[in-house]
Coordinates of C-alpha atoms in Angstrom, one line a residue:
M101 CA -22.1 10.6 -2.5
K102 CA -20.9 7.3 -3.9
K103 CA -23.4 7.4 -6.7
R104 CA -22.5 11.0 -7.6
L105 CA -18.8 10.1 -7.9
S106 CA -19.5 7.1 -10.1
L107 CA -21.6 9.2 -12.4
A108 CA -18.9 11.8 -12.6
A109 CA -16.4 9.1 -13.5
L110 CA -18.7 7.8 -16.2
A111 CA -19.1 11.2 -17.6
V112 CA -15.4 11.5 -18.0
V113 CA -14.9 8.2 -19.7
S114 CA -17.8 8.9 -22.0
A115 CA -16.2 12.1 -23.1
L116 CA -12.9 10.3 -23.6
S117 CA -14.5 7.7 -25.8
L118 CA -16.0 10.4 -28.0
A119 CA -13.0 12.7 -28.1
P120 CA -11.0 12.8 -31.4
A121 CA -7.4 11.4 -31.1
S122 CA -4.5 11.1 -33.4
A123 CA -4.5 7.9 -35.2
Q124 CA -0.9 7.4 -34.1
E125 CA -1.4 8.1 -30.4
K126 CA -1.8 5.3 -28.0
V127 CA -3.9 6.4 -25.1
L128 CA -4.4 3.8 -22.2
R129 CA -7.5 4.5 -20.0
I130 CA -7.5 3.0 -16.5
G131 CA -10.4 2.7 -14.1
M132 CA -9.1 2.9 -10.5
T133 CA -10.9 1.8 -7.4
A134 CA -10.3 5.1 -5.7
S135 CA -13.3 7.5 -5.1
D136 CA -11.1 10.5 -6.0
I137 CA -7.9 11.2 -7.9
P138 CA -4.8 10.7 -5.7
T139 CA -3.0 13.9 -4.8
T140 CA -0.5 15.0 -7.4
T141 CA 2.2 16.9 -5.5
G142 CA 4.7 14.1 -5.4
M143 CA 3.4 12.1 -2.4
P144 CA 0.0 10.7 -3.4
N145 CA -2.7 9.8 -1.0
N146 CA -5.3 7.0 -1.5
G147 CA -2.9 4.3 -0.2
F148 CA -0.8 2.2 -2.5
E149 CA -3.1 2.6 -5.4
G150 CA -2.1 6.3 -5.3
M151 CA 1.6 5.2 -5.3
R152 CA 0.9 2.7 -8.1
F153 CA -0.5 5.3 -10.5
L154 CA 0.5 8.8 -9.4
G155 CA 3.6 8.0 -7.4
F156 CA 6.3 5.8 -9.0
P157 CA 5.4 6.4 -12.6
I158 CA 6.1 10.2 -12.1
F159 CA 8.1 10.8 -9.0
E160 CA 11.0 8.5 -8.2
G161 CA 13.1 7.5 -5.3
L162 CA 16.8 6.9 -5.0
I163 CA 16.0 3.2 -5.0
L164 CA 13.3 1.6 -7.2
F165 CA 11.4 -1.7 -7.2
D166 CA 12.1 -4.2 -10.0
L167 CA 8.5 -5.0 -11.3
T168 CA 9.4 -7.0 -14.3
K169 CA 9.1 -10.5 -12.9
T170 CA 6.1 -12.7 -12.0
D171 CA 8.0 -15.7 -10.4
Q172 CA 9.6 -14.0 -7.4
L173 CA 8.9 -11.2 -5.0
A174 CA 9.8 -7.8 -6.4
T175 CA 13.4 -6.9 -5.6
L176 CA 15.2 -3.5 -5.4
R177 CA 17.1 -1.9 -8.2
P178 CA 19.1 1.4 -8.6
G179 CA 16.9 4.4 -9.3
L180 CA 18.0 8.0 -8.9
A181 CA 21.0 6.6 -6.9
E182 CA 23.3 4.3 -8.9
K183 CA 24.5 2.6 -5.8
W184 CA 24.3 2.7 -2.0
E185 CA 26.1 1.2 1.0
Q186 CA 26.3 1.4 4.8
A187 CA 29.0 3.8 6.0
P188 CA 32.0 1.7 7.1
D189 CA 32.2 3.5 10.5
D190 CA 28.5 3.7 11.3
K191 CA 25.9 1.1 10.4
K192 CA 23.1 3.6 11.0
T193 CA 24.3 5.7 8.1
W194 CA 23.7 4.9 4.4
I195 CA 25.6 6.6 1.6
F196 CA 23.8 7.2 -1.7
H197 CA 25.7 7.9 -4.9
L198 CA 23.3 9.8 -7.2
R199 CA 22.8 9.3 -10.9
K200 CA 24.3 12.2 -12.9
G201 CA 22.7 14.0 -15.7
V202 CA 19.1 13.4 -14.6
K203 CA 16.6 16.1 -15.3
F204 CA 13.2 16.8 -13.8
H205 CA 10.3 17.1 -16.3
D206 CA 10.6 20.8 -16.2
G207 CA 14.2 20.7 -17.4
T208 CA 15.9 21.5 -14.0
D209 CA 18.7 19.4 -12.6
F210 CA 18.2 16.5 -10.2
N211 CA 21.1 16.6 -7.7
A212 CA 22.0 16.4 -4.0
D213 CA 20.4 19.7 -3.3
A214 CA 17.1 18.5 -4.8
V215 CA 17.2 15.3 -2.6
I216 CA 17.8 17.4 0.6
W217 CA 15.0 19.8 -0.5
N218 CA 12.6 16.9 -0.8
L219 CA 13.6 15.5 2.6
E220 CA 13.2 18.9 4.2
R221 CA 9.7 19.0 2.6
I222 CA 8.7 16.1 4.8
F223 CA 10.9 15.9 7.8
N224 CA 11.5 19.5 8.7
K225 CA 8.4 21.3 9.8
D226 CA 10.3 24.6 9.8
S227 CA 11.3 24.4 6.2
A228 CA 9.6 26.8 3.8
Q229 CA 8.5 23.9 1.6
F230 CA 7.1 21.8 4.4
E231 CA 4.1 19.9 3.0
A232 CA 1.8 19.1 5.9
G233 CA -0.6 17.0 3.9
A234 CA 2.1 14.6 2.8
V235 CA 3.9 14.3 6.1
G236 CA 1.8 11.5 7.7
I237 CA 1.9 9.4 4.6
M238 CA 5.7 9.4 4.0
R239 CA 6.8 9.5 7.6
S240 CA 4.7 6.4 8.4
R241 CA 6.5 4.6 5.5
V242 CA 10.0 5.7 6.6
P243 CA 9.6 5.9 10.4
I244 CA 13.3 5.5 11.3
L245 CA 14.9 8.3 9.3
A246 CA 16.7 10.5 11.8
S247 CA 18.9 12.8 9.8
Y248 CA 20.4 13.4 6.3
K249 CA 23.0 15.6 4.7
K250 CA 24.6 16.5 1.4
I251 CA 28.1 15.2 1.0
D252 CA 28.7 16.7 -2.4
D253 CA 26.6 17.4 -5.5
S254 CA 26.2 13.8 -6.3
T255 CA 26.3 12.1 -2.9
V256 CA 24.0 12.2 0.1
S257 CA 23.8 10.3 3.4
M258 CA 20.8 9.3 5.5
T259 CA 21.0 8.2 9.1
T260 CA 18.5 6.0 10.8
S261 CA 17.4 6.0 14.5
I262 CA 18.4 2.4 14.8
V263 CA 20.6 0.0 12.9
A264 CA 18.3 -1.3 10.2
S265 CA 19.5 -3.8 7.5
Y266 CA 16.1 -3.3 5.8
F267 CA 16.3 0.5 5.4
P268 CA 16.9 0.2 1.6
W269 CA 13.3 -1.2 1.4
M270 CA 11.9 2.0 2.8
V271 CA 13.9 4.3 0.5
P272 CA 11.7 3.8 -2.6
Y273 CA 8.8 5.6 -0.8
I274 CA 10.8 8.8 -0.5
L275 CA 9.7 10.5 -3.8
N276 CA 11.4 13.5 -5.4
A277 CA 9.6 16.4 -6.9
S278 CA 11.1 19.4 -8.6
P279 CA 11.9 22.3 -6.3
A280 CA 11.3 24.6 -9.3
S281 CA 7.6 23.4 -9.4
W282 CA 7.1 24.6 -5.9
E283 CA 8.5 28.0 -6.8
K284 CA 6.4 28.2 -10.0
G285 CA 3.3 27.4 -7.9
G286 CA 3.9 30.4 -5.8
K287 CA 5.2 28.3 -2.9
D288 CA 1.7 27.0 -2.4
W289 CA 1.2 23.2 -2.5
A290 CA -2.4 23.5 -3.5
K291 CA -1.4 25.5 -6.5
V292 CA 1.6 23.3 -7.3
A293 CA -0.8 20.3 -7.5
M294 CA -2.6 21.9 -10.4
L295 CA 0.5 23.0 -12.4
P296 CA 1.0 20.0 -12.4
P297 CA 4.4 19.4 -10.7
A298 CA 7.5 17.8 -12.2
G299 CA 9.2 14.5 -11.3
T300 CA 11.9 12.5 -13.0
G301 CA 9.9 9.4 -13.9
P302 CA 9.0 7.7 -17.2
F303 CA 5.6 9.6 -17.2
R304 CA 4.8 13.2 -16.6
I305 CA 1.5 14.7 -15.5
T306 CA -0.1 16.8 -18.2
G307 CA -3.6 17.4 -17.0
V308 CA -5.6 17.3 -13.8
V309 CA -9.4 17.5 -13.5
P310 CA -10.2 17.6 -9.8
R311 CA -12.3 14.5 -8.7
Q312 CA -12.5 13.3 -12.3
S313 CA -9.2 12.4 -14.1
V314 CA -5.5 12.8 -14.4
T315 CA -3.6 12.5 -17.7
L316 CA 0.0 11.3 -18.0
A317 CA 2.2 11.6 -21.0
R318 CA 5.3 9.6 -21.9
N319 CA 8.6 11.3 -20.8
D320 CA 10.6 11.1 -24.0
A321 CA 13.7 12.5 -22.2
Y322 CA 13.6 9.8 -19.5
W323 CA 17.1 9.1 -18.1
D324 CA 16.8 5.3 -18.8
P325 CA 16.2 4.8 -22.5
A326 CA 15.6 1.1 -22.0
K327 CA 12.6 2.0 -19.8
K328 CA 10.9 4.4 -22.2
A329 CA 7.2 3.9 -22.1
K330 CA 5.4 2.3 -25.0
V331 CA 2.1 4.2 -24.8
D332 CA 1.8 7.9 -25.5
Q333 CA -0.7 8.8 -22.7
I334 CA -2.4 7.3 -19.7
V335 CA -5.7 8.6 -18.4
L336 CA -6.5 7.7 -14.8
L337 CA -10.2 7.7 -13.7
P338 CA -11.6 7.1 -10.2
I339 CA -14.5 4.7 -10.5
P340 CA -15.1 3.3 -7.0
E341 CA -18.2 1.2 -7.7
P342 CA -17.2 -2.3 -9.1
N343 CA -20.1 -2.7 -11.5
T344 CA -19.6 0.8 -12.9
R345 CA -15.9 -0.1 -13.6
L346 CA -17.2 -3.3 -15.3
A347 CA -19.6 -1.3 -17.4
A348 CA -16.9 1.1 -18.4
L349 CA -14.7 -1.8 -19.6
R350 CA -17.5 -3.6 -21.4
S351 CA -18.5 -0.5 -23.3
G352 CA -14.9 0.3 -24.4
R353 CA -14.7 3.5 -22.4
V354 CA -11.7 2.2 -20.5
D355 CA -9.1 -0.4 -21.5
W356 CA -8.1 -1.6 -18.0
I357 CA -9.9 -1.9 -14.7
E358 CA -8.6 -2.6 -11.2
V359 CA -10.5 -5.3 -9.3
P360 CA -13.3 -6.4 -11.6
P361 CA -16.4 -7.7 -9.6
P362 CA -15.8 -11.4 -9.1
D363 CA -19.2 -12.5 -10.4
G364 CA -18.5 -10.6 -13.6
I365 CA -15.2 -12.4 -14.3
P366 CA -16.7 -15.5 -16.1
S367 CA -18.7 -13.3 -18.5
L368 CA -15.7 -11.1 -19.1
K369 CA -13.6 -14.1 -20.1
Q370 CA -16.4 -15.4 -22.3
A371 CA -16.6 -12.0 -24.1
G372 CA -12.8 -12.1 -24.8
F373 CA -11.5 -9.7 -22.1
V374 CA -8.3 -10.7 -20.4
I375 CA -8.2 -11.4 -16.7
S376 CA -4.9 -11.1 -14.8
T377 CA -4.4 -12.6 -11.4
G378 CA -1.3 -13.5 -9.5
S379 CA 0.0 -14.1 -6.0
Y380 CA 1.6 -11.1 -4.4
P381 CA 2.5 -9.9 -0.9
H382 CA -0.8 -8.5 0.4
V383 CA -3.2 -9.3 3.2
W384 CA -6.8 -8.2 3.8
P385 CA -7.3 -8.1 7.6
W386 CA -9.0 -6.3 10.5
F387 CA -6.6 -4.3 12.6
Y388 CA -7.5 -4.9 16.3
N389 CA -7.9 -1.7 18.5
M390 CA -6.4 -3.4 21.5
A391 CA -5.1 -0.2 23.2
A392 CA -8.4 1.6 23.4
K393 CA -9.9 2.1 26.9
N394 CA -11.8 -1.0 28.0
S395 CA -11.2 -2.7 24.6
P396 CA -12.3 -6.3 24.6
L397 CA -9.5 -7.0 22.1
A398 CA -6.9 -6.3 24.7
D399 CA -7.2 -10.0 25.7
V400 CA -5.1 -12.2 23.4
R401 CA -7.7 -15.0 23.8
V402 CA -10.3 -12.8 22.1
R403 CA -8.0 -12.0 19.3
Q404 CA -7.1 -15.6 18.8
A405 CA -10.8 -16.7 19.1
L406 CA -11.9 -14.4 16.3
N407 CA -9.2 -15.9 14.1
Y408 CA -10.8 -19.4 14.7
C409 CA -14.4 -18.1 14.3
I410 CA -14.2 -16.9 10.7
D411 CA -14.8 -19.1 7.6
R412 CA -12.1 -17.9 5.2
S413 CA -13.1 -20.3 2.5
A414 CA -16.6 -18.7 2.3
I415 CA -14.9 -15.3 1.6
V416 CA -12.8 -17.0 -1.1
T417 CA -16.0 -18.4 -2.7
L418 CA -17.6 -15.0 -2.5
L419 CA -14.6 -13.6 -4.4
N420 CA -15.0 -16.3 -7.1
G421 CA -11.6 -17.8 -6.3
T422 CA -9.6 -14.5 -6.6
A423 CA -8.3 -14.8 -3.1
E424 CA -6.8 -17.4 -0.7
P425 CA -7.2 -17.9 3.0
S426 CA -4.9 -15.8 5.3
V427 CA -3.8 -17.4 8.5
G428 CA -0.9 -15.0 9.2
W429 CA 0.7 -11.8 7.8
L430 CA 2.6 -14.0 5.4
K431 CA 1.3 -16.9 3.4
P432 CA 1.8 -20.5 4.8
N433 CA 4.1 -21.4 1.9
D434 CA 6.4 -18.5 2.6
P435 CA 9.7 -19.7 4.0
A436 CA 9.4 -17.0 6.7
F437 CA 6.0 -18.1 7.9
G438 CA 7.7 -20.2 10.6
K439 CA 6.0 -22.7 12.9
P440 CA 3.6 -20.9 15.1
E441 CA 1.6 -22.7 17.7
N442 CA -1.7 -21.6 16.3
R443 CA -2.7 -22.7 12.8
Y444 CA -6.0 -21.0 12.3
T445 CA -8.9 -22.9 10.7
F446 CA -12.6 -22.5 10.8
D447 CA -13.1 -23.9 14.3
P448 CA -16.1 -22.3 16.0
A449 CA -15.9 -24.6 19.0
K450 CA -12.3 -23.6 19.8
G451 CA -13.2 -19.9 19.1
K452 CA -16.2 -20.1 21.6
K453 CA -14.0 -21.8 24.2
L454 CA -11.5 -19.0 24.0
L455 CA -14.2 -16.4 24.2
A456 CA -15.7 -18.1 27.2
E457 CA -12.3 -18.1 28.9
A458 CA -12.1 -14.4 28.3
G459 CA -15.6 -13.9 29.8
F460 CA -17.8 -13.7 26.7
T461 CA -20.7 -16.2 26.5
D462 CA -24.2 -16.5 25.0
K463 CA -25.4 -14.5 28.0
K464 CA -22.6 -11.9 27.6
P465 CA -21.7 -11.9 23.9
L466 CA -18.7 -10.1 22.5
S467 CA -19.8 -6.9 20.7
F468 CA -17.8 -4.3 18.9
K469 CA -17.7 -2.0 15.9
V470 CA -15.4 -2.3 12.8
M471 CA -14.8 0.7 10.5
I472 CA -14.5 -0.2 6.8
S473 CA -14.2 1.6 3.5
T474 CA -16.6 1.7 0.6
S475 CA -13.8 1.0 -1.9
G476 CA -10.1 1.7 -2.2
S477 CA -6.6 0.4 -2.9
G478 CA -6.4 -3.4 -2.3
Q479 CA -9.8 -3.3 -0.5
M480 CA -11.5 -5.7 -3.1
L481 CA -15.2 -5.8 -2.3
P482 CA -15.3 -4.4 1.3
L483 CA -19.1 -4.1 1.7
P484 CA -20.2 -7.6 0.8
M485 CA -17.0 -9.1 2.3
N486 CA -17.7 -7.4 5.7
E487 CA -21.4 -8.2 5.6
A488 CA -20.4 -11.9 5.1
L489 CA -18.0 -11.7 8.1
Q490 CA -20.6 -9.9 10.2
E491 CA -23.1 -12.8 9.6
N492 CA -20.4 -15.4 9.9
L493 CA -19.2 -14.2 13.4
K494 CA -22.8 -14.0 14.6
Q495 CA -23.7 -17.5 13.5
A496 CA -20.5 -19.3 14.3
C497 CA -19.5 -17.7 17.7
G498 CA -22.3 -15.4 18.7
V499 CA -20.2 -12.2 18.2
D500 CA -22.1 -9.0 17.4
V501 CA -20.3 -6.8 14.9
Q502 CA -21.5 -3.3 13.9
V503 CA -20.1 -2.0 10.6
E504 CA -19.3 1.7 10.0
A505 CA -18.6 2.4 6.3
V506 CA -16.5 5.5 5.3
E507 CA -14.5 6.6 2.3
W508 CA -11.1 5.1 1.8
Q509 CA -9.0 8.2 2.6
V510 CA -11.1 8.7 5.8
L511 CA -10.3 5.2 6.8
L512 CA -6.6 5.7 6.1
N513 CA -6.7 8.9 8.3
A514 CA -8.3 6.9 11.1
A515 CA -5.5 4.3 10.9
R516 CA -3.1 7.1 11.9
A517 CA -5.2 8.2 14.9
V518 CA -4.6 7.2 18.5
P519 CA -6.9 4.3 19.8
D520 CA -9.5 6.5 21.5
D521 CA -9.5 9.3 19.0
P522 CA -13.1 10.7 18.3
S523 CA -12.5 10.1 14.5
L524 CA -12.7 6.4 15.1
K525 CA -16.3 6.7 16.4
G526 CA -15.7 3.9 18.9
A527 CA -14.4 1.4 16.4
M528 CA -12.5 -1.5 17.9
A529 CA -11.2 -2.7 14.5
L530 CA -10.3 -1.2 11.1
N531 CA -10.4 -3.1 7.8
V532 CA -7.3 -1.8 6.0
S533 CA -5.6 -3.9 3.4
S534 CA -1.8 -4.1 3.9
P535 CA 1.4 -5.0 2.1
S536 CA 3.4 -7.9 3.5
S537 CA 6.4 -7.7 1.3
D538 CA 9.6 -7.5 3.4
V539 CA 11.1 -7.1 6.8
G540 CA 11.0 -3.3 6.5
M541 CA 7.2 -3.4 6.1
M542 CA 6.9 -5.8 9.1
F543 CA 8.9 -3.3 11.2
R544 CA 6.7 -0.5 10.0
Y545 CA 3.4 -2.1 10.9
F546 CA 4.3 -4.0 14.1
A547 CA 7.3 -2.5 15.9
Y548 CA 6.2 -0.8 19.1
A549 CA 8.4 2.3 18.2
N550 CA 6.0 2.9 15.3
S551 CA 2.9 3.1 17.5
S552 CA 0.2 5.5 16.4
P553 CA -0.1 8.4 15.8
T554 CA 3.5 8.6 14.6
G555 CA 3.7 5.3 12.8
S556 CA 1.7 2.4 11.3
N557 CA 1.3 0.3 14.4
W558 CA -2.2 1.7 15.0
E559 CA -3.0 -1.1 17.4
Q560 CA -0.1 0.0 19.7
W561 CA 0.7 -3.8 19.8
K562 CA 3.8 -4.7 21.9
D563 CA 5.3 -8.2 22.1
D564 CA 8.6 -8.4 23.9
K565 CA 9.7 -11.5 22.0
F566 CA 8.9 -9.8 18.7
E567 CA 10.9 -6.8 19.8
D568 CA 14.0 -8.9 20.7
V569 CA 13.8 -10.8 17.4
M570 CA 13.5 -7.6 15.4
K571 CA 16.5 -6.1 17.0
T572 CA 18.6 -9.1 16.0
L573 CA 17.1 -9.0 12.6
S574 CA 17.8 -5.3 12.2
E575 CA 21.5 -5.8 12.8
A576 CA 21.9 -9.0 10.7
T577 CA 23.7 -8.8 7.4
D578 CA 23.7 -12.4 6.1
E579 CA 20.6 -13.8 4.4
A580 CA 20.4 -17.0 6.5
T581 CA 20.2 -15.0 9.8
I582 CA 17.7 -12.6 8.3
Q583 CA 15.4 -15.4 7.2
K584 CA 15.7 -17.3 10.5
Y585 CA 14.7 -14.3 12.6
F586 CA 12.1 -13.1 10.0
A587 CA 10.3 -16.5 10.6
M588 CA 10.6 -16.1 14.4
A589 CA 9.1 -12.6 14.2
H590 CA 6.2 -13.9 12.1
E591 CA 5.4 -16.6 14.6
R592 CA 4.7 -14.0 17.2
L593 CA 2.3 -12.2 14.8
V594 CA 0.3 -15.4 14.5
D595 CA 0.4 -16.5 18.1
N596 CA -0.2 -13.0 19.6
P597 CA -2.2 -11.6 16.7
P598 CA -2.6 -7.9 16.4
W599 CA -4.9 -8.5 13.4
L600 CA -7.7 -10.7 12.3
F601 CA -6.2 -12.5 9.3
I602 CA -8.8 -13.0 6.6
V603 CA -7.6 -13.4 3.0
H604 CA -4.8 -12.7 0.6
D605 CA -6.2 -11.6 -2.7
L606 CA -4.8 -12.5 -6.1
N607 CA -4.6 -9.0 -7.5
P608 CA -7.3 -9.3 -10.2
R609 CA -7.4 -6.9 -13.1
A610 CA -9.3 -7.0 -16.4
F611 CA -8.2 -5.6 -19.7
S612 CA -9.4 -5.2 -23.3
K613 CA -7.7 -7.5 -25.8
K614 CA -5.7 -4.6 -27.2
V615 CA -3.7 -4.2 -24.0
K616 CA -0.4 -6.0 -24.4
G617 CA 2.8 -6.5 -22.4
F618 CA 1.3 -6.2 -18.9
V619 CA 3.4 -8.0 -16.2
S620 CA 1.6 -8.9 -12.9
P621 CA 4.5 -8.6 -10.5
Q622 CA 4.6 -10.0 -6.9
S623 CA 4.1 -6.4 -5.7
W624 CA 1.4 -3.8 -5.1
F625 CA 2.9 -1.8 -7.9
V626 CA 3.2 -2.2 -11.6
D627 CA 5.6 -1.2 -14.4
L628 CA 3.5 0.9 -16.7
T629 CA 6.4 1.3 -19.1
L630 CA 5.9 -2.3 -20.2
V631 CA 2.3 -1.9 -21.3
D632 CA 1.4 -1.4 -25.0
L633 CA -1.7 -1.0 -27.0
Q634 CA -2.4 -2.7 -30.3

């Protein structure tokens, strides 16, 4: 299956390289890691790579990320809302003042009715426009939205289930598509996907070839003239196999590839290609299935032991230095890392001691299955990386790990299942890369209220100290208090680990020399309006 997909992708890029183009047109061709094109209805699947390329460039939220800086974490900026604030009489309610005069790509008006229509699309199963395929994706990213209403044509409110100072960090993931697109598609989301649908962003979708490519064109009527894109078109191609992406770049069939194979980076540099890397909030872990029946990972000593048993530096070497060791959800130099009792190093003796205390010895070794992907957003090189971990755990601590490889979207679906769901095939861990960008993301992944299947806490991890700290953090308004309790919360993630922390990658990409203006932000996402071709 993987080979067939790679050949299909190559066929598309070959055709593109031979197709005639206007001498004046700038067409940027990008090789993604996904094995299929992300969905195009306004809430893309395929993880954050889907959001990176078929989410934010086309369909926008009331709040956007500022992706123009490399020296600090991405911040928030006004999007389809010019400003927002907590209601003076209710800290659970947020008021959004919408930008006036914005049009969807199809020429229809963006207004409060469109916002409510899009919220109903996801959060009201009885709405005519309910999009079942998008519900799990968006609800898991905005798990605390309780209600919403139109105040007037340019003002809406959203109310959360708890007081949450970090709610604005969740709002960018609520994307807005044109209600008129749904009508034009016969009120059938499958047909809407092929129209294609309209958003408000700096790019619009102009062509969809299922499982092969998506073409974007610059939106010359974009509401922010300062953010008008520099290229005329972008062609997105799913090329899941790293060496196939490398070949496509070398041959000139694409201009940009996500995650070049690490062993190919030196030769790319020597040949004049541009390699981009940079620190950003991302961690590549195993999620522990601690709530499954008879799970060996229910014992915190086992979860800690595995964190002492792995040689993170060997994985960094495997990736040719395009990653750094992970000993927590955040990086050790992050002010919110805190001072946990456990500072994980490669210490097999300590790992084996903890395993023995939990009842696992050479005569009764720990054994479990991990489900991984063959490629995908932020997954780097999952097959060789997991094979290395499998051997490492066996040699260092006598742990037997079986690996079940599936496609990326199948793995994402598994991460929304309950711990004993048949779709997991008995897996006691999932290898799903994760953002680690802000308090809202921490709440999404680790608060017990967000336990699977309704939220992203697949492990159904519960730590009472963490819960107490998060409550204080949620109600805080001053930055000093937020940072203090953010660090306290992170300490619990290290000392009572719901994950096996492995590496933080450095977001590698490779470009032809004609790609100019790219900024590698401290974010999963990128600002495609900055990119030019010369």
